[in-house]
Tab-separated table of C-alpha atoms in Angstrom:
chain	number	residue	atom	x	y	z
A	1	UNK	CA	-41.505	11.128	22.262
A	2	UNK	CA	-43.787	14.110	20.525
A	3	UNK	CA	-47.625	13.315	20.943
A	4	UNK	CA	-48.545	16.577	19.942
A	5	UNK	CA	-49.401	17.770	16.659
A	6	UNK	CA	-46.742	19.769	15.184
A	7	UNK	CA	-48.167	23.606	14.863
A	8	UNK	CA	-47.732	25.790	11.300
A	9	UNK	CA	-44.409	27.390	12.135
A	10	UNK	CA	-43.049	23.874	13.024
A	11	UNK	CA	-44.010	22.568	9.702
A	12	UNK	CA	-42.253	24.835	8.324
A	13	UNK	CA	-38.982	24.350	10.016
A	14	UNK	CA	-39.535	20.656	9.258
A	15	UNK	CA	-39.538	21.865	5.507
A	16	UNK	CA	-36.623	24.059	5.595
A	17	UNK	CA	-34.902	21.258	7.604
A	18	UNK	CA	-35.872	18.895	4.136
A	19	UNK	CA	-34.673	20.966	2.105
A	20	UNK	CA	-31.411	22.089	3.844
A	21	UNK	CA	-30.608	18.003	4.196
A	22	UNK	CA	-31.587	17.076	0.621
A	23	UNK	CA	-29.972	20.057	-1.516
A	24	UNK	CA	-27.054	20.907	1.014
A	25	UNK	CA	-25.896	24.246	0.635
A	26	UNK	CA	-28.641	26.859	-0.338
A	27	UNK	CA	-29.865	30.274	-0.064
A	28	UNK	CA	-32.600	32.084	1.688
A	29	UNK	CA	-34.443	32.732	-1.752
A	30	UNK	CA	-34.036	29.240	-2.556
A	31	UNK	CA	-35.134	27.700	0.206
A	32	UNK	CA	-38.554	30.484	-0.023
A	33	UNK	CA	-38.889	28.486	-3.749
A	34	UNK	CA	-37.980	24.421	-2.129
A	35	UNK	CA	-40.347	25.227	0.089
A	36	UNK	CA	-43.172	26.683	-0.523
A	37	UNK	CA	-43.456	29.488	2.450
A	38	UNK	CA	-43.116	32.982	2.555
A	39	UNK	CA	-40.015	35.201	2.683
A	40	UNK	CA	-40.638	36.712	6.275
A	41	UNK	CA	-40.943	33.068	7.489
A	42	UNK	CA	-38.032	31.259	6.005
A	43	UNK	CA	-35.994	34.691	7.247
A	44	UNK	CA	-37.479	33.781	10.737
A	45	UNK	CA	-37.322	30.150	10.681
A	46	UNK	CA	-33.224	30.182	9.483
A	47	UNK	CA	-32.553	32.604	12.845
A	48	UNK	CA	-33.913	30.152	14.823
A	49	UNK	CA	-31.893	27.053	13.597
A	50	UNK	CA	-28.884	29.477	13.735
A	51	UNK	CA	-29.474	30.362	17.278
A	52	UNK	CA	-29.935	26.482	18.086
A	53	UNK	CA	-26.551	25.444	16.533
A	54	UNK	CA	-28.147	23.344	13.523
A	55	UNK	CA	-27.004	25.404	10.454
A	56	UNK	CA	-24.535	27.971	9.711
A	57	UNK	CA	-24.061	30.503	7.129
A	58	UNK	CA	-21.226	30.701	4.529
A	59	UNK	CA	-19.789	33.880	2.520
A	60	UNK	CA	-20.467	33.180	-0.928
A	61	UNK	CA	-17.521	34.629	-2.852
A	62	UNK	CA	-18.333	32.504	-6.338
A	63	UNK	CA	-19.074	34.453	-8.710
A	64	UNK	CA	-19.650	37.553	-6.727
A	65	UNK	CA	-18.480	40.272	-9.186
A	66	UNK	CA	-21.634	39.355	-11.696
A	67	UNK	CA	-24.172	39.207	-8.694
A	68	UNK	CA	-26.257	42.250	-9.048
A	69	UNK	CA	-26.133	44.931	-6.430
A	70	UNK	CA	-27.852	44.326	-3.506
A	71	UNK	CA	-27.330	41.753	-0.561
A	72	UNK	CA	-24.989	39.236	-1.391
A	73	UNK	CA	-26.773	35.486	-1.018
A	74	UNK	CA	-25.093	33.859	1.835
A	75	UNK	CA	-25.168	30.364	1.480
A	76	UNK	CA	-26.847	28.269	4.457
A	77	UNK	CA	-25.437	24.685	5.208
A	78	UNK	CA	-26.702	22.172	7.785
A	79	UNK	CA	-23.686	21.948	10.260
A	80	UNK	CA	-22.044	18.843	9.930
A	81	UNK	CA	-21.086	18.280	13.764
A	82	UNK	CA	-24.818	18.907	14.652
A	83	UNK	CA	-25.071	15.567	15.162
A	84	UNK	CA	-24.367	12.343	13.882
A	85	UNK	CA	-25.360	8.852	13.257
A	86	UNK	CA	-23.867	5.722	14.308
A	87	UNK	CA	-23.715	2.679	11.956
A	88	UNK	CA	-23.198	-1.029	11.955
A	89	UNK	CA	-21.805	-3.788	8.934
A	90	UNK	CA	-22.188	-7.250	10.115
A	91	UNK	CA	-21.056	-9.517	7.523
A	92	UNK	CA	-20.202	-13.190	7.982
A	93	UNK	CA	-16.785	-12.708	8.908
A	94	UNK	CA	-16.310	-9.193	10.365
A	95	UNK	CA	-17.625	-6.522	12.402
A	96	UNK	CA	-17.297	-2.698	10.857
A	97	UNK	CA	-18.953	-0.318	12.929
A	98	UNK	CA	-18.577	4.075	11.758
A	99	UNK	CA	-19.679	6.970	12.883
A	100	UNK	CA	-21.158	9.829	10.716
A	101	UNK	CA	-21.782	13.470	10.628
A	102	UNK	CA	-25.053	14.946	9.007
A	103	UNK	CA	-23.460	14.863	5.989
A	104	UNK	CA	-22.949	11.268	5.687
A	105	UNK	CA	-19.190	11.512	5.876
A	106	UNK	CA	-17.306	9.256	8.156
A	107	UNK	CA	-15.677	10.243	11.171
A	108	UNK	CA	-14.590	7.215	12.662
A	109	UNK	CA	-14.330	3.570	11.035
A	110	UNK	CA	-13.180	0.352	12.134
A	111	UNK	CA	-13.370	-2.791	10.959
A	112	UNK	CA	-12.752	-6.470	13.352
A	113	UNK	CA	-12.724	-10.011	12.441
A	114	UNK	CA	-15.526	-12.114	13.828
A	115	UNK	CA	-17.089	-15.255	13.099
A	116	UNK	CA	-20.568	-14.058	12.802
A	117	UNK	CA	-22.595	-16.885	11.327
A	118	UNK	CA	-22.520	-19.239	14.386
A	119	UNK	CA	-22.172	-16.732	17.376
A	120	UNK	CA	-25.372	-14.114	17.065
A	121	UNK	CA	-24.762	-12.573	20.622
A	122	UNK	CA	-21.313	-12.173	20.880
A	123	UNK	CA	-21.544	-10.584	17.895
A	124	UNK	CA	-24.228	-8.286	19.251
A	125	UNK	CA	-22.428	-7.419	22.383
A	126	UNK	CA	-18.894	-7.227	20.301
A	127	UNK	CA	-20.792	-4.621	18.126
A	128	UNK	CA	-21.934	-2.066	20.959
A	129	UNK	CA	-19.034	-2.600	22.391
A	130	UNK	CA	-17.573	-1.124	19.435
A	131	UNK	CA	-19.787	1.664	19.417
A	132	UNK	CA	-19.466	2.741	22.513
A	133	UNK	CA	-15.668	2.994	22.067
A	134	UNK	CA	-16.522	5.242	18.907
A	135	UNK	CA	-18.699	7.545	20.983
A	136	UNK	CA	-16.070	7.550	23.413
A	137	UNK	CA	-13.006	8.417	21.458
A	138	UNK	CA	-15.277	11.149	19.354
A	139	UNK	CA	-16.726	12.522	22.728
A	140	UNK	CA	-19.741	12.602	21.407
A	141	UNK	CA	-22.940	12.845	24.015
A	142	UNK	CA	-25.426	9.862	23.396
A	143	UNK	CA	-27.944	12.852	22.953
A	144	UNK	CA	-26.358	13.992	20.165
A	145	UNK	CA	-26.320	10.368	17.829
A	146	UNK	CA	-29.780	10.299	15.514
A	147	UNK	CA	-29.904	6.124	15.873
A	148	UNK	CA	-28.293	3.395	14.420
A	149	UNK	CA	-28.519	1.846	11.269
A	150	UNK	CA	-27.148	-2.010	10.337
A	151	UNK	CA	-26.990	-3.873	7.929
A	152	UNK	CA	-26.653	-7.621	7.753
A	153	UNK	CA	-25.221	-10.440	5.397
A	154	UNK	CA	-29.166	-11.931	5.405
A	155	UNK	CA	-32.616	-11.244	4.291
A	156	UNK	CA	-34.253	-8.580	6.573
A	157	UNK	CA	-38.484	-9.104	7.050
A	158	UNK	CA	-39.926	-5.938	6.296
A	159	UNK	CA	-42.469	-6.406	8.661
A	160	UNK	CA	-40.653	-6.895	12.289
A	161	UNK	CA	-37.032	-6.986	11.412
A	162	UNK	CA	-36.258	-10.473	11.921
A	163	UNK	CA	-34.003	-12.024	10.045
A	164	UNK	CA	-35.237	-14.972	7.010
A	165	UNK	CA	-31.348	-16.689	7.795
A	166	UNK	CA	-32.546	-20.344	7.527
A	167	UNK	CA	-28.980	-22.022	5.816
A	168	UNK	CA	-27.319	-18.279	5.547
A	169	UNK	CA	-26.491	-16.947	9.145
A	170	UNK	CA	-27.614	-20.579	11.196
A	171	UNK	CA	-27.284	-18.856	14.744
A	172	UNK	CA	-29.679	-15.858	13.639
A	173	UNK	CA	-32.997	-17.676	12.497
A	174	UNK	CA	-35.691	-15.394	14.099
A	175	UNK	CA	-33.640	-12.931	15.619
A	176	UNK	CA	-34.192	-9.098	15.716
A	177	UNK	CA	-30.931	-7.308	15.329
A	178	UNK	CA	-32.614	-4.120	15.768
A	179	UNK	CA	-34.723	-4.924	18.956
A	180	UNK	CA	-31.392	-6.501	20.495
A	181	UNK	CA	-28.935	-3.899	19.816
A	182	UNK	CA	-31.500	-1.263	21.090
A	183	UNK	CA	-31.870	-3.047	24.597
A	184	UNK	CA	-27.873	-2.830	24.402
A	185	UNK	CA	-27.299	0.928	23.047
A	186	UNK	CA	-29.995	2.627	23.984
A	187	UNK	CA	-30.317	4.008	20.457
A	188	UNK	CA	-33.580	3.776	17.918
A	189	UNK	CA	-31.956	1.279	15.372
A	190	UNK	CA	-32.925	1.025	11.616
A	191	UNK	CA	-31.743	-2.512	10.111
A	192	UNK	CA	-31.524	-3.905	5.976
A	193	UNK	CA	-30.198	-6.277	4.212
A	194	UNK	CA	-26.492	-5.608	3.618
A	195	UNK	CA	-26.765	-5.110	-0.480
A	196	UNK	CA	-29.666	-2.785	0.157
A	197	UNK	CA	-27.879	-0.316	2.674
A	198	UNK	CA	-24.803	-0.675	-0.395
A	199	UNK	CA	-27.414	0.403	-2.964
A	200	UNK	CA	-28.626	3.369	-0.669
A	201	UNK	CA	-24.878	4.216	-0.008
A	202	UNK	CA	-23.912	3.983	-3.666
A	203	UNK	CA	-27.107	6.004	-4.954
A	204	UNK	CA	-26.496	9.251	-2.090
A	205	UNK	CA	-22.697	9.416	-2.248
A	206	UNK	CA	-21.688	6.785	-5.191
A	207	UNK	CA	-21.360	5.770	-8.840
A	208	UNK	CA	-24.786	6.336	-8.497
A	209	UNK	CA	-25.497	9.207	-7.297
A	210	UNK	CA	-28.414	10.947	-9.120
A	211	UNK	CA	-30.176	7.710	-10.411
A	212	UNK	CA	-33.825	6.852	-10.075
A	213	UNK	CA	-33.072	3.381	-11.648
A	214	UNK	CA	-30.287	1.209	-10.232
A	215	UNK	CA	-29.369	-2.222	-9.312
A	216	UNK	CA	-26.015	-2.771	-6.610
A	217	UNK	CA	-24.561	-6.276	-6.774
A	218	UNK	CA	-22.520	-7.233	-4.178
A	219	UNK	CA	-19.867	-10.377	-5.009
A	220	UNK	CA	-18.301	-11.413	-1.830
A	221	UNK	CA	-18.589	-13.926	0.905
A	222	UNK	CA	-22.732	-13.543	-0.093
A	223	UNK	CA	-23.232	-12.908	-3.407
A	224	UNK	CA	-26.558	-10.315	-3.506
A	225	UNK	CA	-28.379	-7.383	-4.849
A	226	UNK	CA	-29.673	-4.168	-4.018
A	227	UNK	CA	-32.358	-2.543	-6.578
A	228	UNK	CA	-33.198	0.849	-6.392
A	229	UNK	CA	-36.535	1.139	-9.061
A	230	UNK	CA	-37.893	4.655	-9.491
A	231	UNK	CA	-36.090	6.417	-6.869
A	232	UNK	CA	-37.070	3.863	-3.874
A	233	UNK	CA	-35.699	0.586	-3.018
A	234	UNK	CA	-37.225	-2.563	-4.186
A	235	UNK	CA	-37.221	-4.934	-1.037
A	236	UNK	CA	-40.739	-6.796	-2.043
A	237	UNK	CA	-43.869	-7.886	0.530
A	238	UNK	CA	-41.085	-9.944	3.013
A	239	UNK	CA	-37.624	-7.877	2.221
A	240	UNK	CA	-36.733	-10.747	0.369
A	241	UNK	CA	-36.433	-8.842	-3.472
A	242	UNK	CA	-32.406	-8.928	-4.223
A	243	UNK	CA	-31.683	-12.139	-3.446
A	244	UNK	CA	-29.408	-12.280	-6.414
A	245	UNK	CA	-27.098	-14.825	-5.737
A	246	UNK	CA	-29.642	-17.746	-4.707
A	247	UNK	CA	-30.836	-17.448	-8.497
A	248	UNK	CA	-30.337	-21.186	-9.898
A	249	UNK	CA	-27.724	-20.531	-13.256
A	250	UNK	CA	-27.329	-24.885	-12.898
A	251	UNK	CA	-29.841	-27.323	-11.971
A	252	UNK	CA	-26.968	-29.758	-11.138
A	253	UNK	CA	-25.150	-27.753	-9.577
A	254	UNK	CA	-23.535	-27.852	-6.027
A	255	UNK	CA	-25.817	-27.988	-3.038
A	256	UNK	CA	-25.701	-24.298	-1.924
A	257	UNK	CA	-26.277	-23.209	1.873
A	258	UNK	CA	-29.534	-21.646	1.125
A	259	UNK	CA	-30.458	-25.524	0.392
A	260	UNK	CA	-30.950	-25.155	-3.144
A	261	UNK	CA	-29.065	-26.578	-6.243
A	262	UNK	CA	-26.462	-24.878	-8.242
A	263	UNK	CA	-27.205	-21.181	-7.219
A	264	UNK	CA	-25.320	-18.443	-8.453
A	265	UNK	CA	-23.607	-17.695	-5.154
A	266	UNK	CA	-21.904	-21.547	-6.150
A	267	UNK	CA	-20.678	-20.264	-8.945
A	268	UNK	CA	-20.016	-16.939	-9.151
A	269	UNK	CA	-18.907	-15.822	-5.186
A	270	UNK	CA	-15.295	-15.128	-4.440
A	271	UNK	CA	-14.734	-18.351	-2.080
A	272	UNK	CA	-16.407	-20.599	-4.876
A	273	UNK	CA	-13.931	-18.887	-7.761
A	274	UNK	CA	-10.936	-19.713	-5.512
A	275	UNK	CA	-11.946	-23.361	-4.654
A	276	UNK	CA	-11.936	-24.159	-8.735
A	277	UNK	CA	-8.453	-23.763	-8.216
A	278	UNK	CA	-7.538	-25.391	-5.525
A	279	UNK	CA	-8.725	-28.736	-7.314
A	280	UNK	CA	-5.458	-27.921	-10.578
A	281	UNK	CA	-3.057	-26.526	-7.996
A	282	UNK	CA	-3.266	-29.091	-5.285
A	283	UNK	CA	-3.839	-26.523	-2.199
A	284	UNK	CA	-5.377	-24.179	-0.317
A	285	UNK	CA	-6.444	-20.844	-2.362
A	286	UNK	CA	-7.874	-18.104	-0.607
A	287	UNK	CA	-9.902	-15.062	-1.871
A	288	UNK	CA	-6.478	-12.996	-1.985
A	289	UNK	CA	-4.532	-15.680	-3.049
A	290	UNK	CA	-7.285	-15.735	-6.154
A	291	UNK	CA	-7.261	-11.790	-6.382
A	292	UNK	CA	-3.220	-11.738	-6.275
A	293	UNK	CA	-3.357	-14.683	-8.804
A	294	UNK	CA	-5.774	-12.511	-11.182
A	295	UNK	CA	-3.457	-9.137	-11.270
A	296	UNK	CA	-0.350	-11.539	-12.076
A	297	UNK	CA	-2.407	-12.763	-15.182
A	298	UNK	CA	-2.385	-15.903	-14.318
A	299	UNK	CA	-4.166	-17.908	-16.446
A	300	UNK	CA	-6.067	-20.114	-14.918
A	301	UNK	CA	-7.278	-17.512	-12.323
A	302	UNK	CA	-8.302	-15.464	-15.462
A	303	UNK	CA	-10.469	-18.007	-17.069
A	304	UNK	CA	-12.201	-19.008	-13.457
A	305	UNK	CA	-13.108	-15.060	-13.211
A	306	UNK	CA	-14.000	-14.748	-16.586
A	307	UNK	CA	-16.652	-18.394	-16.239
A	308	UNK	CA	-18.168	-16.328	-12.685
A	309	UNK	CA	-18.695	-13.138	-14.794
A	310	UNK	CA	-20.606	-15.090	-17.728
A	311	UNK	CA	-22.982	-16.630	-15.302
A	312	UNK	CA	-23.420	-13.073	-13.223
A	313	UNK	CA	-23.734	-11.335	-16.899
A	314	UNK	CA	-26.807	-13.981	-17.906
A	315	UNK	CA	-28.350	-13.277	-14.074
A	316	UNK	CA	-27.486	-9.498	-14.632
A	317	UNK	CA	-29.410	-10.005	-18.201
A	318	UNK	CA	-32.775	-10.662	-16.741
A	319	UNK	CA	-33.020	-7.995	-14.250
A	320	UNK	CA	-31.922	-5.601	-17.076
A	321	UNK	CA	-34.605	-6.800	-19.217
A	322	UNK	CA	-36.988	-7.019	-16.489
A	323	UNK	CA	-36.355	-3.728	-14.182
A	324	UNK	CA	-34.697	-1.361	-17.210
A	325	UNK	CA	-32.016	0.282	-14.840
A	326	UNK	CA	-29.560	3.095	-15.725
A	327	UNK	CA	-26.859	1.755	-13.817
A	328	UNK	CA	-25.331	-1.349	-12.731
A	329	UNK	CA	-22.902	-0.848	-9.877
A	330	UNK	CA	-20.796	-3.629	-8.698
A	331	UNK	CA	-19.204	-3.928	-5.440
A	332	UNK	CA	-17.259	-6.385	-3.398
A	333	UNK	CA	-14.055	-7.623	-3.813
A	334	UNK	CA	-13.933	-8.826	-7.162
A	335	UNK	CA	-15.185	-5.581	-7.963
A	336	UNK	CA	-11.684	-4.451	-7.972
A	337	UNK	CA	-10.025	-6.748	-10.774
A	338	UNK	CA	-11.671	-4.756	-13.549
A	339	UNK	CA	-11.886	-5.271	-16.971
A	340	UNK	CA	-11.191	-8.643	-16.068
A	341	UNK	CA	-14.776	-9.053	-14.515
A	342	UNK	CA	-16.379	-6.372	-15.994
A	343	UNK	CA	-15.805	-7.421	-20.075
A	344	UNK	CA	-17.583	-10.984	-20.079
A	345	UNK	CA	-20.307	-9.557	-17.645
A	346	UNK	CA	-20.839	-7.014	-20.184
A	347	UNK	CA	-20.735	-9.443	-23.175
A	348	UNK	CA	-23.493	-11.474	-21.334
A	349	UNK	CA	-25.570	-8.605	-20.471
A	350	UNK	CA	-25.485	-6.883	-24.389
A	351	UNK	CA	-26.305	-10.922	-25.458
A	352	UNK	CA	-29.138	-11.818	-23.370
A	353	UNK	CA	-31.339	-8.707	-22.456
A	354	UNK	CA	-33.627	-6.821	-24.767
A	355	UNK	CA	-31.519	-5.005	-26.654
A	356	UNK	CA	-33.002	-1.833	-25.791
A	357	UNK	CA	-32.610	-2.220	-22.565
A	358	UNK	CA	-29.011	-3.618	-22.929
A	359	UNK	CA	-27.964	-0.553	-24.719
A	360	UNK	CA	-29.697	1.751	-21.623
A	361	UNK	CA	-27.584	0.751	-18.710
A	362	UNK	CA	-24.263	1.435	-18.101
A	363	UNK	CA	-21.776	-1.201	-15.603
A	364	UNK	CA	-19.707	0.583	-13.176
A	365	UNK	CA	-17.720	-0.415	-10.064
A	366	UNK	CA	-19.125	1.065	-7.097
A	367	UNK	CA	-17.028	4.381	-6.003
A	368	UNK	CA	-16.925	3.291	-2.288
A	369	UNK	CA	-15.162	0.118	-1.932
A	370	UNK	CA	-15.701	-1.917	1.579
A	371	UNK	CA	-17.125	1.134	2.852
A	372	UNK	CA	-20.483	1.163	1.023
A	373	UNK	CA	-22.736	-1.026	3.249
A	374	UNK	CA	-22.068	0.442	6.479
A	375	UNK	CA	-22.095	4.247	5.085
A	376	UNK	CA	-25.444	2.869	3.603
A	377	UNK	CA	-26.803	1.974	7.421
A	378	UNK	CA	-25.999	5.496	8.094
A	379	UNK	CA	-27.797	6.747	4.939
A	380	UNK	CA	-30.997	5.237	6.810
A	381	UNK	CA	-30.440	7.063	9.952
A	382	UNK	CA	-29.943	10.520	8.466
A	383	UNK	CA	-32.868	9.855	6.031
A	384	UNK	CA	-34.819	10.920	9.240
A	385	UNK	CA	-32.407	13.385	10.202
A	386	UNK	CA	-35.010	16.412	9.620
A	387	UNK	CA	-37.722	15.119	11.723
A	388	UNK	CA	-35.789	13.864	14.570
A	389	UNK	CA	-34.036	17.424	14.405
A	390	UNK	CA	-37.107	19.325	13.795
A	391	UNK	CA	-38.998	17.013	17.015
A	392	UNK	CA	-36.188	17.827	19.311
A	393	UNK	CA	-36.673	21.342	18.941
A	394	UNK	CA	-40.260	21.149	19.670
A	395	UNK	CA	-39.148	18.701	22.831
A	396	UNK	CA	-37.270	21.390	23.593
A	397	UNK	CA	-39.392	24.499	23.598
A	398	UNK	CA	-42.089	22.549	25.277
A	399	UNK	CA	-40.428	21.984	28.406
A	400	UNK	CA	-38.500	18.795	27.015
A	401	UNK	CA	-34.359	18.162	26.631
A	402	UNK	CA	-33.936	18.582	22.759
A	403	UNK	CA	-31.443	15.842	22.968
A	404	UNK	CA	-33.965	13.521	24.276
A	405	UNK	CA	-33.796	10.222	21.533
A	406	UNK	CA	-37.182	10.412	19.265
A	407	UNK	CA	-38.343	8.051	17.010
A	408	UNK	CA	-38.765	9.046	13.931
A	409	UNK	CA	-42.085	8.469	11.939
């Protein structure tokens, strides 16, 4: 851990460090303008992260004939392999735990069964387990992972990272995922709700990449929401803001496990779609029984989707009216029936919002598919990327191992 106060020339590096992680590939000159400090300094700063293995530099041959004469710009990039950070998706019936590079691409992914709901520490121990058998077969060196980010199929309190699971996850009432999977890993752990790390993962690498103004809905086993409102997340005073799909749409409505009446997860989740039709058909219907049902056109399985995506459009209509986002970006697995879903939502949406607002936003599926949440609980770990980098270098020039873990601040 760095008690000292960093010095000028290591602010600096911490800004060219920024600058390198948020615009990727850049120049010398460029980075002098991102950040503020002279020439001679960036020149000096950008041999020294060389030297310690954090960034390389790149022949630029775009465009190379127009360049005027002089030194060609040689792009700088961090380097990917650098190090990494480790990330964990517990959802109520599975375990996906990946690993990723600086850039936030995956290098290893797997996904398990598991009951979660009822069975908090087996999960917990199944989950390092899993990561250390990632950090094995990557040979990767514990010194050279950032932390770990999670996300979880619950509410998340801002305030100590215990979870608000009262009716949701049973087994997990007042437990701190983060606290217990750092006693088991070793490894400074970040934790959010599991629509909220989808929303971050969506926003960096998605369909919305580039958005200040966003809201990620999630339909699947939870039915929930992620809003991103002028470039930061919206979690509100208890990390409870999102909780889309414990919005009542029917006051006598079924009793839903949240211990309310006639919420929209009751209505409008996978599992709730499918059971309509087990009632007509007389058996069992799964949630890829219902998806395989919807692709064949069937038309019962049509209208059931079609009834889930009015009642998510009229939910969807509020927020739009109330927040004003740019996008919509839907994820989960009804996400991938298309038009199917995404015409009536829309039709609800351009009916009950402001009109204004209505016409502002644009619906998309989400670009990453089952891989959104946990790529999102690695977008929190390499959020501090540049500081834990930038601290390990001090660590290591005074007298320190610069892959000794540091929290970041």
């Amino acid at each position: 851990m760095i008690d000292t106060p960093l010095n000028l020339r290591e602010v600096g590096r911490l800004r060219v460090l920024e600058a390198l992680h948020h615009v990727g590939h850049t120049s010398r000159s460029q980075l002098t303008r991102l950040t503020g400090l002279s020439r001679a300094t960036v020149s000096s700063i950008v041999s020294d992260l060389l030297t310690a293995g954090l960034i390389r530099e790149e022949t630029d041959t775009s465009g190379s004939r127009d360049r005027p004469t002089g030194r060609p710009a040689q792009p700088l990039t961090l380097i990917s392999s650098a190090a990494y950070a480790v990330a964990a998706d517990i959802g109520h019936q599975h375990v996906r735990v990946a690993v990723c590079d600086l850039h936030g691409h995956p290098i290893w992914d797997t996904v398990v069964a598991n009951d979660t709901d009822r069975a908090p520490h087996e999960t917990l121990d199944r989950t390092a387990d899993l990561i250390q058998q990632a950090l094995r077969e990557k040979d990767i060196p514990i010194g050279d992972v950032l932390g770990l980010g999670v996300d979880i199929a619950a509410p998340v309190r801002t305030a100590d990272g215990a979870l608000e699971a009262r009716g949701i996850m049973p087994g997990w009432v007042g437990l701190r995922p983060g606290r217990e999977l750092e006693q088991r890993t070793g490894l400074t752990t970040w934790v959010a709700n599991n629509a909220d790390a989808g929303a971050l993962a969506e926003r960096l690498y998605g369909a919305g990449r580039g958005t200040a103004d966003m809201i990620y809905i999630r339909l699947s086993t939870g039915v929930g929401a992620g809003i991103v409102s002028g470039g930061r997340p919206l979690t509100g005073a208890g990390g409870l803001a999102g909780e889309f799909g414990h919005i009542a749409v029917d006051p006598r409505g079924r009793i839903c496990r949240c211990g309310n009446r006639g919420c929209l997860e009751t209505v409008a989740g996978p599992a709730a779609v499918a059971e309509l039709l087990e009632h007509s058909r007389g058996h069992r219907v799964t949630v890829p029984d219902l998806l395989r049902l919807i692709d064949e056109d069937d038309r019962g399985a049509v209208r059931a989707l079609e009834d889930a995506a009015e009642h998510v459009g009229r939910v969807l209509a509020d927020l739009v009216t109330l927040l004003n986002p740019e996008f919509i970006v839907v994820g989960g697995e009804l996400a991938a029936v298309g038009p199917k879903l995404f015409e009536p939502m829309e039709r609800a949406i351009r009916r009950y919002a402001l009109a204004p607002a209505a016409e502002a936003v644009t619906v998309v599926p989400g670009e990453l598919g089952d891989q959104a949440e946990v790529r999102g609980a690695a977008g929190m770990v390499l959020a501090h990327a540049p500081r834990i980098l930038a601290d390990r270098l001090v660590s290591a020039e005074r007298g320190g191992d610069r892959n000794d873990p540091v929290r970041a601040t």
